[in-house]
Amino acid sequence: MLPVIWQGIVTGCLYSLGALGLVMIFKSSKMVNFAHGALAGYGAFSVHALTAGGAGWPWLAAVAAALLGAIAISVLVYGLIAELLQRAATTATIATLGIGLIAQGMILWQYGSNIFRLDLPLPHLSFSILGMALTAYDVAVLSATFLVVVALFLVIERTRLGVAFRAVSTDPFAARVCGLSISRVHLFSWVTSSMLGVIAALLIVPTTFLSSTTVTTFMLQAFAAAVIGGFDSLPGSAIGGILVGVSCNLFSFYVAPELLNTFLLTFMLASLSFFPGGILSQRLGSRV
Amino acid sequence: MTDQLLVEEIVAGYDGKVAIEDVTLTVARGSLTALLGANGAGKTTLMKSIAGLVVPFSGRIRFDGTDVTGKDARRLVEMGVSYVPEGRAMARALSVRENLVLGGMTRSKQDNREQIEVVMSLFPEIAGRQHSPAWQLSGGQQQMLAIGRALMSRPRLLLLDEPSLGLAPLLVKRVFERLEELRRTGLTILLVEQNYWITMKIADCAYFMRNGRIVGRKEAAEMRSAGSPEEILSAYLGSTTQGTNPS
Amino acid sequence: MFPLLPDYALSAASSAQYALDVLGKDKCALIWQNDELGRRAKFGLDLVLSSRKKTILTDVSFDVATTDLSAQIQRVSAAGAEVVLLFGSNAHLASALRSAARISWKGTWFAPFFTADPSTYELTGDLLDGVYFSSWLLPLDADRPAIEAYRAVVPKYYPNDKLGVFGLNGWTGASLFAVAFERLLSSGKEPTRENLIAVMNTIDGVSAGAADKITFTAGDHRGTRQEVMIRAEAGKFRLVRDFSPYPQVVFDAVSK
């Protein structure tokens, strides 16, 4: 059972990273970005095209370029929907479905429908602890997730930008009164989210491989993690991701892997009925 | 001209519905001008129009001689207009210090550090609670924090919307003492109140508002010598229920 | 219809037979895609094992949209499998090999013929080395003239097309048609539909493209009757056993 849980934790970290990107945007703009997966996938494709897939750049340079590209695209996307967002968050949310389709179309147009391999530049290492195999990939996922979560925490808890982000997410009126530019804060969350997306995608594709749909499909599970975390809580979604990873792995192993989607939906429904505000809402209940 | 703020024939409201009409008033530099009126008279709409949170349908607002009509809140904060909304609009999950930082977001970090010291010495009540989340503060402390936050952007005009709301009389008195102190530093204050008695004591002059219109203006001296306050109240506001003497 | 593509029940049965008789391993597990592809494989494997008084050690399915097979790998590993038949796409095979490497599971893999393709190596890297493919087509790298012709012709006329098993599959079908059509023309009969069908029903033990001993009779259209065993080795697909007939019990059970 230990190896099953262990693998679940590693996969769960990936769900957490995906969920964090969704929650960043939801917290500031109260909308869901359904294009998150497709845009992140597009970033991963750029890395592939710049490295093994053709240009032959060093991996780090390709990742840096992909991150810059993702930032530019997120600014563009926010520019497109900002006006819709002012009217209603639901309208903007629906617009992201269209943006997701455009991104997917771009992938198919530029890179075709083939499946590609895109690995992390890691050595073939594996060692064993307590009967569990641990590979360089597992270590990379865990440490990348840890670093991302710590960096995000520091930015949000320790910087002026973080103060602005938290104010906009909980009390937008207070933020406006203080002369904050709400759209700048939105932009911050979109840009951060896009970078989280690319990082998550790069960590996901070594197991799932890269096609026009893999990252989008993966983000559906990240969406479940975000829902279980309450959708407006960053720590909640991080924990939600690991919870989803472990429970899905246990379910697949002990019950039936082909019923995994059914299980995931049931899990989401159950968590919405028992913890409507997310798994951490009990503990922070006094936060009105 | 020593008018810091000039509001000319403002018509404003929400969703196309007019809430205030032909409002004209002036606030002299360094003065504490009060705006009195009952619930729903349109006081908050006027304040929001001045603060850039509501775009007026017509009319003109000048601040320090500059036309600021329809400018957004951010621009006004940068120019030196700070608004303390009714209900205080705390960022509840943020700590006291973070709320102050939020108020100073249009200025530099260094400036924030200095101004926080100023605010803390003005409001020692919240100085010891810098790291508590705002929602844990009492009503009085929250009001002080709200004013302190508005001071972080180093305003020249402070718009205060019903600071006495929901506070015990003793606390109202304390808050108003601070307003007098602030006024002595040269800050111009426009104060919206329903509480006639206490406003009278500190205001230089008062506008009366009713059903979205200005219905009168009195100098403080006039009001104090005008015999029965009930007469003034009923004349301008059509009600005497708002004025209960706290002392 | 004169199909060449064999029922996956036959390939699965051939794979199991090879594992038992040549490799001497009998703890067989199956990971199958839960559609017709996987179901036929399960049917064939069940049948060939029960004919030899054995059973599948464990079988576990997956949905075609699944991208992560680690739970399935955990299961076959926990069951103590020595041999795993994986019936799904090359992306699934690649994902399964990845997952197995992550938990350091080492065993023998069998996968369907269409995954014995260079594109699979692109996904798996050297993890593919050692995987077996029971295939009705000779490997792409074989030196039979018909396959050499395929390798020479495609780059010439379709420079953007990659050489692969799917192409070889089409090449073989077309080659068979050419054989039948030549027979028809040399017989002097009118090239009509009826006459062509009649000629096709006389195809007996014919080699065409990358396939061997193709046979059709009027009542039996199981054209393909035997498979080779291919093994992935150092980036190539090597023939490790020549054509060998399908296990009789399964061949009898598939529809004519």
mmCIF file with all atom_site columns, C-alpha atoms in Angstrom, chain B residues 17-196:
data_model
loop_
_atom_site.group_PDB
_atom_site.id
_atom_site.type_symbol
_atom_site.label_atom_id
_atom_site.label_alt_id
_atom_site.label_comp_id
_atom_site.label_asym_id
_atom_site.label_entity_id
_atom_site.label_seq_id
_atom_site.pdbx_PDB_ins_code
_atom_site.Cartn_x
_atom_site.Cartn_y
_atom_site.Cartn_z
_atom_site.occupancy
_atom_site.B_iso_or_equiv
_atom_site.pdbx_formal_charge
_atom_site.auth_seq_id
_atom_site.auth_comp_id
_atom_site.auth_asym_id
_atom_site.auth_atom_id
_atom_site.pdbx_PDB_model_num
ATOM 1   C CA . LYS B 1 17  ? -31.274 56.034 -11.963 1.00 0.00 ? 17  LYS B CA 1
ATOM 2   C CA . VAL B 1 18  ? -30.628 59.465 -10.572 1.00 0.00 ? 18  VAL B CA 1
ATOM 3   C CA . ALA B 1 19  ? -29.765 59.525 -6.863  1.00 0.00 ? 19  ALA B CA 1
ATOM 4   C CA . ILE B 1 20  ? -28.438 63.057 -6.484  1.00 0.00 ? 20  ILE B CA 1
ATOM 5   C CA . GLU B 1 21  ? -29.373 66.093 -8.536  1.00 0.00 ? 21  GLU B CA 1
ATOM 6   C CA . ASP B 1 22  ? -27.797 69.484 -9.091  1.00 0.00 ? 22  ASP B CA 1
ATOM 7   C CA . VAL B 1 23  ? -25.545 69.201 -6.099  1.00 0.00 ? 23  VAL B CA 1
ATOM 8   C CA . THR B 1 24  ? -23.247 72.152 -5.673  1.00 0.00 ? 24  THR B CA 1
ATOM 9   C CA . LEU B 1 25  ? -20.936 72.645 -2.742  1.00 0.00 ? 25  LEU B CA 1
ATOM 10  C CA . THR B 1 26  ? -17.523 73.939 -1.843  1.00 0.00 ? 26  THR B CA 1
ATOM 11  C CA . VAL B 1 27  ? -15.039 72.818 0.737   1.00 0.00 ? 27  VAL B CA 1
ATOM 12  C CA . ALA B 1 28  ? -12.553 75.445 1.851   1.00 0.00 ? 28  ALA B CA 1
ATOM 13  C CA . ARG B 1 29  ? -8.912  74.495 2.226   1.00 0.00 ? 29  ARG B CA 1
ATOM 14  C CA . GLY B 1 30  ? -8.138  73.376 5.773   1.00 0.00 ? 30  GLY B CA 1
ATOM 15  C CA . SER B 1 31  ? -11.774 73.339 6.782   1.00 0.00 ? 31  SER B CA 1
ATOM 16  C CA . LEU B 1 32  ? -13.880 70.597 8.287   1.00 0.00 ? 32  LEU B CA 1
ATOM 17  C CA . THR B 1 33  ? -17.053 70.717 6.275   1.00 0.00 ? 33  THR B CA 1
ATOM 18  C CA . ALA B 1 34  ? -19.974 68.548 7.269   1.00 0.00 ? 34  ALA B CA 1
ATOM 19  C CA . LEU B 1 35  ? -22.681 67.077 5.099   1.00 0.00 ? 35  LEU B CA 1
ATOM 20  C CA . LEU B 1 36  ? -25.773 66.232 7.098   1.00 0.00 ? 36  LEU B CA 1
ATOM 21  C CA . GLY B 1 37  ? -28.758 64.288 5.981   1.00 0.00 ? 37  GLY B CA 1
ATOM 22  C CA . ALA B 1 38  ? -30.984 61.323 6.669   1.00 0.00 ? 38  ALA B CA 1
ATOM 23  C CA . ASN B 1 39  ? -30.538 57.816 5.313   1.00 0.00 ? 39  ASN B CA 1
ATOM 24  C CA . GLY B 1 40  ? -31.011 57.741 1.570   1.00 0.00 ? 40  GLY B CA 1
ATOM 25  C CA . ALA B 1 41  ? -30.516 61.478 1.124   1.00 0.00 ? 41  ALA B CA 1
ATOM 26  C CA . GLY B 1 42  ? -27.722 60.777 -1.381  1.00 0.00 ? 42  GLY B CA 1
ATOM 27  C CA . LYS B 1 43  ? -24.740 61.626 0.791   1.00 0.00 ? 43  LYS B CA 1
ATOM 28  C CA . THR B 1 44  ? -22.809 58.462 -0.037  1.00 0.00 ? 44  THR B CA 1
ATOM 29  C CA . THR B 1 45  ? -23.470 58.822 -3.764  1.00 0.00 ? 45  THR B CA 1
ATOM 30  C CA . LEU B 1 46  ? -22.027 62.309 -3.592  1.00 0.00 ? 46  LEU B CA 1
ATOM 31  C CA . MET B 1 47  ? -18.970 61.090 -1.705  1.00 0.00 ? 47  MET B CA 1
ATOM 32  C CA . LYS B 1 48  ? -18.418 58.277 -4.192  1.00 0.00 ? 48  LYS B CA 1
ATOM 33  C CA . SER B 1 49  ? -18.697 60.720 -7.067  1.00 0.00 ? 49  SER B CA 1
ATOM 34  C CA . ILE B 1 50  ? -15.987 62.864 -5.517  1.00 0.00 ? 50  ILE B CA 1
ATOM 35  C CA . ALA B 1 51  ? -13.812 59.818 -4.763  1.00 0.00 ? 51  ALA B CA 1
ATOM 36  C CA . GLY B 1 52  ? -14.027 58.556 -8.335  1.00 0.00 ? 52  GLY B CA 1
ATOM 37  C CA . LEU B 1 53  ? -16.033 55.443 -7.490  1.00 0.00 ? 53  LEU B CA 1
ATOM 38  C CA . VAL B 1 54  ? -19.155 56.662 -9.298  1.00 0.00 ? 54  VAL B CA 1
ATOM 39  C CA . VAL B 1 55  ? -19.024 58.473 -12.614 1.00 0.00 ? 55  VAL B CA 1
ATOM 40  C CA . PRO B 1 56  ? -21.453 61.434 -12.547 1.00 0.00 ? 56  PRO B CA 1
ATOM 41  C CA . PHE B 1 57  ? -24.001 61.780 -15.345 1.00 0.00 ? 57  PHE B CA 1
ATOM 42  C CA . SER B 1 58  ? -23.314 65.493 -15.544 1.00 0.00 ? 58  SER B CA 1
ATOM 43  C CA . GLY B 1 59  ? -21.776 68.361 -13.631 1.00 0.00 ? 59  GLY B CA 1
ATOM 44  C CA . ARG B 1 60  ? -18.210 69.121 -12.692 1.00 0.00 ? 60  ARG B CA 1
ATOM 45  C CA . ILE B 1 61  ? -15.873 68.367 -9.815  1.00 0.00 ? 61  ILE B CA 1
ATOM 46  C CA . ARG B 1 62  ? -12.693 70.374 -9.310  1.00 0.00 ? 62  ARG B CA 1
ATOM 47  C CA . PHE B 1 63  ? -9.982  69.488 -6.858  1.00 0.00 ? 63  PHE B CA 1
ATOM 48  C CA . ASP B 1 64  ? -7.275  72.086 -6.271  1.00 0.00 ? 64  ASP B CA 1
ATOM 49  C CA . GLY B 1 65  ? -8.393  73.776 -9.448  1.00 0.00 ? 65  GLY B CA 1
ATOM 50  C CA . THR B 1 66  ? -8.072  70.641 -11.582 1.00 0.00 ? 66  THR B CA 1
ATOM 51  C CA . ASP B 1 67  ? -11.100 69.098 -13.230 1.00 0.00 ? 67  ASP B CA 1
ATOM 52  C CA . VAL B 1 68  ? -11.330 65.576 -11.817 1.00 0.00 ? 68  VAL B CA 1
ATOM 53  C CA . THR B 1 69  ? -14.837 64.728 -13.003 1.00 0.00 ? 69  THR B CA 1
ATOM 54  C CA . GLY B 1 70  ? -15.067 61.059 -13.929 1.00 0.00 ? 70  GLY B CA 1
ATOM 55  C CA . LYS B 1 71  ? -11.429 60.346 -13.087 1.00 0.00 ? 71  LYS B CA 1
ATOM 56  C CA . ASP B 1 72  ? -10.994 56.929 -11.519 1.00 0.00 ? 72  ASP B CA 1
ATOM 57  C CA . ALA B 1 73  ? -10.360 56.289 -7.852  1.00 0.00 ? 73  ALA B CA 1
ATOM 58  C CA . ARG B 1 74  ? -6.715  55.458 -8.390  1.00 0.00 ? 74  ARG B CA 1
ATOM 59  C CA . ARG B 1 75  ? -6.010  58.798 -10.025 1.00 0.00 ? 75  ARG B CA 1
ATOM 60  C CA . LEU B 1 76  ? -7.776  60.654 -7.228  1.00 0.00 ? 76  LEU B CA 1
ATOM 61  C CA . VAL B 1 77  ? -5.860  58.839 -4.525  1.00 0.00 ? 77  VAL B CA 1
ATOM 62  C CA . GLU B 1 78  ? -2.663  59.759 -6.321  1.00 0.00 ? 78  GLU B CA 1
ATOM 63  C CA . MET B 1 79  ? -3.798  63.385 -6.488  1.00 0.00 ? 79  MET B CA 1
ATOM 64  C CA . GLY B 1 80  ? -4.481  63.482 -2.762  1.00 0.00 ? 80  GLY B CA 1
ATOM 65  C CA . VAL B 1 81  ? -8.122  62.563 -2.215  1.00 0.00 ? 81  VAL B CA 1
ATOM 66  C CA . SER B 1 82  ? -8.728  59.743 0.270   1.00 0.00 ? 82  SER B CA 1
ATOM 67  C CA . TYR B 1 83  ? -12.073 58.177 0.970   1.00 0.00 ? 83  TYR B CA 1
ATOM 68  C CA . VAL B 1 84  ? -13.103 56.340 4.140   1.00 0.00 ? 84  VAL B CA 1
ATOM 69  C CA . PRO B 1 85  ? -16.287 54.557 3.126   1.00 0.00 ? 85  PRO B CA 1
ATOM 70  C CA . GLU B 1 86  ? -19.322 53.952 5.230   1.00 0.00 ? 86  GLU B CA 1
ATOM 71  C CA . GLY B 1 87  ? -18.925 50.615 7.007   1.00 0.00 ? 87  GLY B CA 1
ATOM 72  C CA . ARG B 1 88  ? -15.160 51.157 6.893   1.00 0.00 ? 88  ARG B CA 1
ATOM 73  C CA . ALA B 1 89  ? -14.451 48.651 4.057   1.00 0.00 ? 89  ALA B CA 1
ATOM 74  C CA . MET B 1 90  ? -11.635 46.833 5.809   1.00 0.00 ? 90  MET B CA 1
ATOM 75  C CA . ALA B 1 91  ? -9.708  44.181 3.955   1.00 0.00 ? 91  ALA B CA 1
ATOM 76  C CA . ARG B 1 92  ? -10.783 41.827 6.699   1.00 0.00 ? 92  ARG B CA 1
ATOM 77  C CA . ALA B 1 93  ? -8.351  38.997 6.166   1.00 0.00 ? 93  ALA B CA 1
ATOM 78  C CA . LEU B 1 94  ? -5.364  41.320 5.991   1.00 0.00 ? 94  LEU B CA 1
ATOM 79  C CA . SER B 1 95  ? -3.505  42.346 9.114   1.00 0.00 ? 95  SER B CA 1
ATOM 80  C CA . VAL B 1 96  ? -3.656  45.876 10.472  1.00 0.00 ? 96  VAL B CA 1
ATOM 81  C CA . ARG B 1 97  ? -0.243  46.660 9.035   1.00 0.00 ? 97  ARG B CA 1
ATOM 82  C CA . GLU B 1 98  ? -1.148  45.145 5.666   1.00 0.00 ? 98  GLU B CA 1
ATOM 83  C CA . ASN B 1 99  ? -4.273  47.274 5.547   1.00 0.00 ? 99  ASN B CA 1
ATOM 84  C CA . LEU B 1 100 ? -2.075  50.314 6.042   1.00 0.00 ? 100 LEU B CA 1
ATOM 85  C CA . VAL B 1 101 ? 0.265   49.122 3.291   1.00 0.00 ? 101 VAL B CA 1
ATOM 86  C CA . LEU B 1 102 ? -2.803  48.729 1.101   1.00 0.00 ? 102 LEU B CA 1
ATOM 87  C CA . GLY B 1 103 ? -3.684  52.350 1.773   1.00 0.00 ? 103 GLY B CA 1
ATOM 88  C CA . GLY B 1 104 ? -0.190  53.416 0.772   1.00 0.00 ? 104 GLY B CA 1
ATOM 89  C CA . MET B 1 105 ? -0.020  51.347 -2.385  1.00 0.00 ? 105 MET B CA 1
ATOM 90  C CA . THR B 1 106 ? 0.188   54.456 -4.574  1.00 0.00 ? 106 THR B CA 1
ATOM 91  C CA . ARG B 1 107 ? 3.343   55.566 -2.767  1.00 0.00 ? 107 ARG B CA 1
ATOM 92  C CA . SER B 1 108 ? 6.795   54.128 -2.212  1.00 0.00 ? 108 SER B CA 1
ATOM 93  C CA . LYS B 1 109 ? 7.765   51.480 0.325   1.00 0.00 ? 109 LYS B CA 1
ATOM 94  C CA . GLN B 1 110 ? 9.981   53.921 2.164   1.00 0.00 ? 110 GLN B CA 1
ATOM 95  C CA . ASP B 1 111 ? 7.157   56.448 2.330   1.00 0.00 ? 111 ASP B CA 1
ATOM 96  C CA . ASN B 1 112 ? 4.876   53.724 3.707   1.00 0.00 ? 112 ASN B CA 1
ATOM 97  C CA . ARG B 1 113 ? 7.293   52.918 6.509   1.00 0.00 ? 113 ARG B CA 1
ATOM 98  C CA . GLU B 1 114 ? 7.409   56.551 7.609   1.00 0.00 ? 114 GLU B CA 1
ATOM 99  C CA . GLN B 1 115 ? 3.699   57.125 7.289   1.00 0.00 ? 115 GLN B CA 1
ATOM 100 C CA . ILE B 1 116 ? 2.880   53.967 9.263   1.00 0.00 ? 116 ILE B CA 1
ATOM 101 C CA . GLU B 1 117 ? 4.789   55.494 12.192  1.00 0.00 ? 117 GLU B CA 1
ATOM 102 C CA . VAL B 1 118 ? 2.728   58.678 11.863  1.00 0.00 ? 118 VAL B CA 1
ATOM 103 C CA . VAL B 1 119 ? -0.539  56.720 11.820  1.00 0.00 ? 119 VAL B CA 1
ATOM 104 C CA . MET B 1 120 ? 0.527   54.593 14.779  1.00 0.00 ? 120 MET B CA 1
ATOM 105 C CA . SER B 1 121 ? 1.304   57.647 16.882  1.00 0.00 ? 121 SER B CA 1
ATOM 106 C CA . LEU B 1 122 ? -2.027  59.185 15.932  1.00 0.00 ? 122 LEU B CA 1
ATOM 107 C CA . PHE B 1 123 ? -3.924  55.976 16.770  1.00 0.00 ? 123 PHE B CA 1
ATOM 108 C CA . PRO B 1 124 ? -2.074  54.220 19.603  1.00 0.00 ? 124 PRO B CA 1
ATOM 109 C CA . GLU B 1 125 ? -5.141  51.987 19.982  1.00 0.00 ? 125 GLU B CA 1
ATOM 110 C CA . ILE B 1 126 ? -4.104  49.990 16.906  1.00 0.00 ? 126 ILE B CA 1
ATOM 111 C CA . ALA B 1 127 ? -0.349  50.333 17.274  1.00 0.00 ? 127 ALA B CA 1
ATOM 112 C CA . GLY B 1 128 ? -0.143  47.249 19.471  1.00 0.00 ? 128 GLY B CA 1
ATOM 113 C CA . ARG B 1 129 ? -2.193  45.126 17.101  1.00 0.00 ? 129 ARG B CA 1
ATOM 114 C CA . GLN B 1 130 ? -0.249  45.529 13.896  1.00 0.00 ? 130 GLN B CA 1
ATOM 115 C CA . HIS B 1 131 ? -0.219  41.855 13.095  1.00 0.00 ? 131 HIS B CA 1
ATOM 116 C CA . SER B 1 132 ? -3.799  40.996 14.032  1.00 0.00 ? 132 SER B CA 1
ATOM 117 C CA . PRO B 1 133 ? -6.190  40.438 11.163  1.00 0.00 ? 133 PRO B CA 1
ATOM 118 C CA . ALA B 1 134 ? -8.487  43.429 10.723  1.00 0.00 ? 134 ALA B CA 1
ATOM 119 C CA . TRP B 1 135 ? -11.650 41.462 11.459  1.00 0.00 ? 135 TRP B CA 1
ATOM 120 C CA . GLN B 1 136 ? -10.453 40.857 15.014  1.00 0.00 ? 136 GLN B CA 1
ATOM 121 C CA . LEU B 1 137 ? -10.469 44.562 15.842  1.00 0.00 ? 137 LEU B CA 1
ATOM 122 C CA . SER B 1 138 ? -13.335 46.231 17.695  1.00 0.00 ? 138 SER B CA 1
ATOM 123 C CA . GLY B 1 139 ? -15.572 48.634 15.814  1.00 0.00 ? 139 GLY B CA 1
ATOM 124 C CA . GLY B 1 140 ? -13.741 51.679 17.149  1.00 0.00 ? 140 GLY B CA 1
ATOM 125 C CA . GLN B 1 141 ? -10.346 50.253 16.287  1.00 0.00 ? 141 GLN B CA 1
ATOM 126 C CA . GLN B 1 142 ? -11.581 49.384 12.818  1.00 0.00 ? 142 GLN B CA 1
ATOM 127 C CA . GLN B 1 143 ? -12.732 52.949 12.285  1.00 0.00 ? 143 GLN B CA 1
ATOM 128 C CA . MET B 1 144 ? -9.353  54.219 13.374  1.00 0.00 ? 144 MET B CA 1
ATOM 129 C CA . LEU B 1 145 ? -7.661  51.768 11.062  1.00 0.00 ? 145 LEU B CA 1
ATOM 130 C CA . ALA B 1 146 ? -9.888  52.910 8.212   1.00 0.00 ? 146 ALA B CA 1
ATOM 131 C CA . ILE B 1 147 ? -8.915  56.523 8.791   1.00 0.00 ? 147 ILE B CA 1
ATOM 132 C CA . GLY B 1 148 ? -5.283  55.547 9.248   1.00 0.00 ? 148 GLY B CA 1
ATOM 133 C CA . ARG B 1 149 ? -5.365  53.626 5.995   1.00 0.00 ? 149 ARG B CA 1
ATOM 134 C CA . ALA B 1 150 ? -6.795  56.643 4.194   1.00 0.00 ? 150 ALA B CA 1
ATOM 135 C CA . LEU B 1 151 ? -3.939  58.758 5.597   1.00 0.00 ? 151 LEU B CA 1
ATOM 136 C CA . MET B 1 152 ? -1.315  56.422 4.136   1.00 0.00 ? 152 MET B CA 1
ATOM 137 C CA . SER B 1 153 ? -1.567  58.027 0.711   1.00 0.00 ? 153 SER B CA 1
ATOM 138 C CA . ARG B 1 154 ? -0.821  61.422 2.330   1.00 0.00 ? 154 ARG B CA 1
ATOM 139 C CA . PRO B 1 155 ? -4.077  63.012 1.244   1.00 0.00 ? 155 PRO B CA 1
ATOM 140 C CA . ARG B 1 156 ? -4.894  66.694 1.200   1.00 0.00 ? 156 ARG B CA 1
ATOM 141 C CA . LEU B 1 157 ? -8.618  66.009 1.271   1.00 0.00 ? 157 LEU B CA 1
ATOM 142 C CA . LEU B 1 158 ? -10.141 63.334 3.449   1.00 0.00 ? 158 LEU B CA 1
ATOM 143 C CA . LEU B 1 159 ? -13.660 62.156 2.662   1.00 0.00 ? 159 LEU B CA 1
ATOM 144 C CA . LEU B 1 160 ? -15.225 60.530 5.719   1.00 0.00 ? 160 LEU B CA 1
ATOM 145 C CA . ASP B 1 161 ? -18.484 58.657 5.374   1.00 0.00 ? 161 ASP B CA 1
ATOM 146 C CA . GLU B 1 162 ? -20.336 58.231 8.691   1.00 0.00 ? 162 GLU B CA 1
ATOM 147 C CA . PRO B 1 163 ? -17.452 57.368 10.981  1.00 0.00 ? 163 PRO B CA 1
ATOM 148 C CA . SER B 1 164 ? -19.812 57.268 13.970  1.00 0.00 ? 164 SER B CA 1
ATOM 149 C CA . LEU B 1 165 ? -21.917 54.468 12.524  1.00 0.00 ? 165 LEU B CA 1
ATOM 150 C CA . GLY B 1 166 ? -22.309 51.601 14.957  1.00 0.00 ? 166 GLY B CA 1
ATOM 151 C CA . LEU B 1 167 ? -19.941 53.036 17.527  1.00 0.00 ? 167 LEU B CA 1
ATOM 152 C CA . ALA B 1 168 ? -20.662 53.610 21.215  1.00 0.00 ? 168 ALA B CA 1
ATOM 153 C CA . PRO B 1 169 ? -20.896 57.330 22.117  1.00 0.00 ? 169 PRO B CA 1
ATOM 154 C CA . LEU B 1 170 ? -17.591 57.285 23.975  1.00 0.00 ? 170 LEU B CA 1
ATOM 155 C CA . LEU B 1 171 ? -15.814 55.893 20.932  1.00 0.00 ? 171 LEU B CA 1
ATOM 156 C CA . VAL B 1 172 ? -17.510 58.392 18.633  1.00 0.00 ? 172 VAL B CA 1
ATOM 157 C CA . LYS B 1 173 ? -16.153 61.116 20.829  1.00 0.00 ? 173 LYS B CA 1
ATOM 158 C CA . ARG B 1 174 ? -12.654 59.664 20.626  1.00 0.00 ? 174 ARG B CA 1
ATOM 159 C CA . VAL B 1 175 ? -12.783 59.333 16.849  1.00 0.00 ? 175 VAL B CA 1
ATOM 160 C CA . PHE B 1 176 ? -13.954 62.917 16.499  1.00 0.00 ? 176 PHE B CA 1
ATOM 161 C CA . GLU B 1 177 ? -11.156 64.158 18.720  1.00 0.00 ? 177 GLU B CA 1
ATOM 162 C CA . ARG B 1 178 ? -8.738  62.616 16.241  1.00 0.00 ? 178 ARG B CA 1
ATOM 163 C CA . LEU B 1 179 ? -10.502 64.351 13.390  1.00 0.00 ? 179 LEU B CA 1
ATOM 164 C CA . GLU B 1 180 ? -9.972  67.674 15.115  1.00 0.00 ? 180 GLU B CA 1
ATOM 165 C CA . GLU B 1 181 ? -6.316  66.804 15.549  1.00 0.00 ? 181 GLU B CA 1
ATOM 166 C CA . LEU B 1 182 ? -6.038  65.973 11.868  1.00 0.00 ? 182 LEU B CA 1
ATOM 167 C CA . ARG B 1 183 ? -7.745  69.157 10.907  1.00 0.00 ? 183 ARG B CA 1
ATOM 168 C CA . ARG B 1 184 ? -5.197  71.079 12.981  1.00 0.00 ? 184 ARG B CA 1
ATOM 169 C CA . THR B 1 185 ? -2.449  69.576 10.798  1.00 0.00 ? 185 THR B CA 1
ATOM 170 C CA . GLY B 1 186 ? -3.999  71.372 7.841   1.00 0.00 ? 186 GLY B CA 1
ATOM 171 C CA . LEU B 1 187 ? -5.917  68.469 6.353   1.00 0.00 ? 187 LEU B CA 1
ATOM 172 C CA . THR B 1 188 ? -9.190  69.343 4.663   1.00 0.00 ? 188 THR B CA 1
ATOM 173 C CA . ILE B 1 189 ? -12.043 67.103 5.736   1.00 0.00 ? 189 ILE B CA 1
ATOM 174 C CA . LEU B 1 190 ? -15.457 66.524 4.247   1.00 0.00 ? 190 LEU B CA 1
ATOM 175 C CA . LEU B 1 191 ? -17.501 64.647 6.823   1.00 0.00 ? 191 LEU B CA 1
ATOM 176 C CA . VAL B 1 192 ? -20.795 62.937 6.126   1.00 0.00 ? 192 VAL B CA 1
ATOM 177 C CA . GLU B 1 193 ? -22.852 62.397 9.232   1.00 0.00 ? 193 GLU B CA 1
ATOM 178 C CA . GLN B 1 194 ? -26.298 61.747 10.554  1.00 0.00 ? 194 GLN B CA 1
ATOM 179 C CA . ASN B 1 195 ? -25.196 62.631 14.038  1.00 0.00 ? 195 ASN B CA 1
ATOM 180 C CA . TYR B 1 196 ? -25.996 66.303 14.223  1.00 0.00 ? 196 TYR B CA 1
#
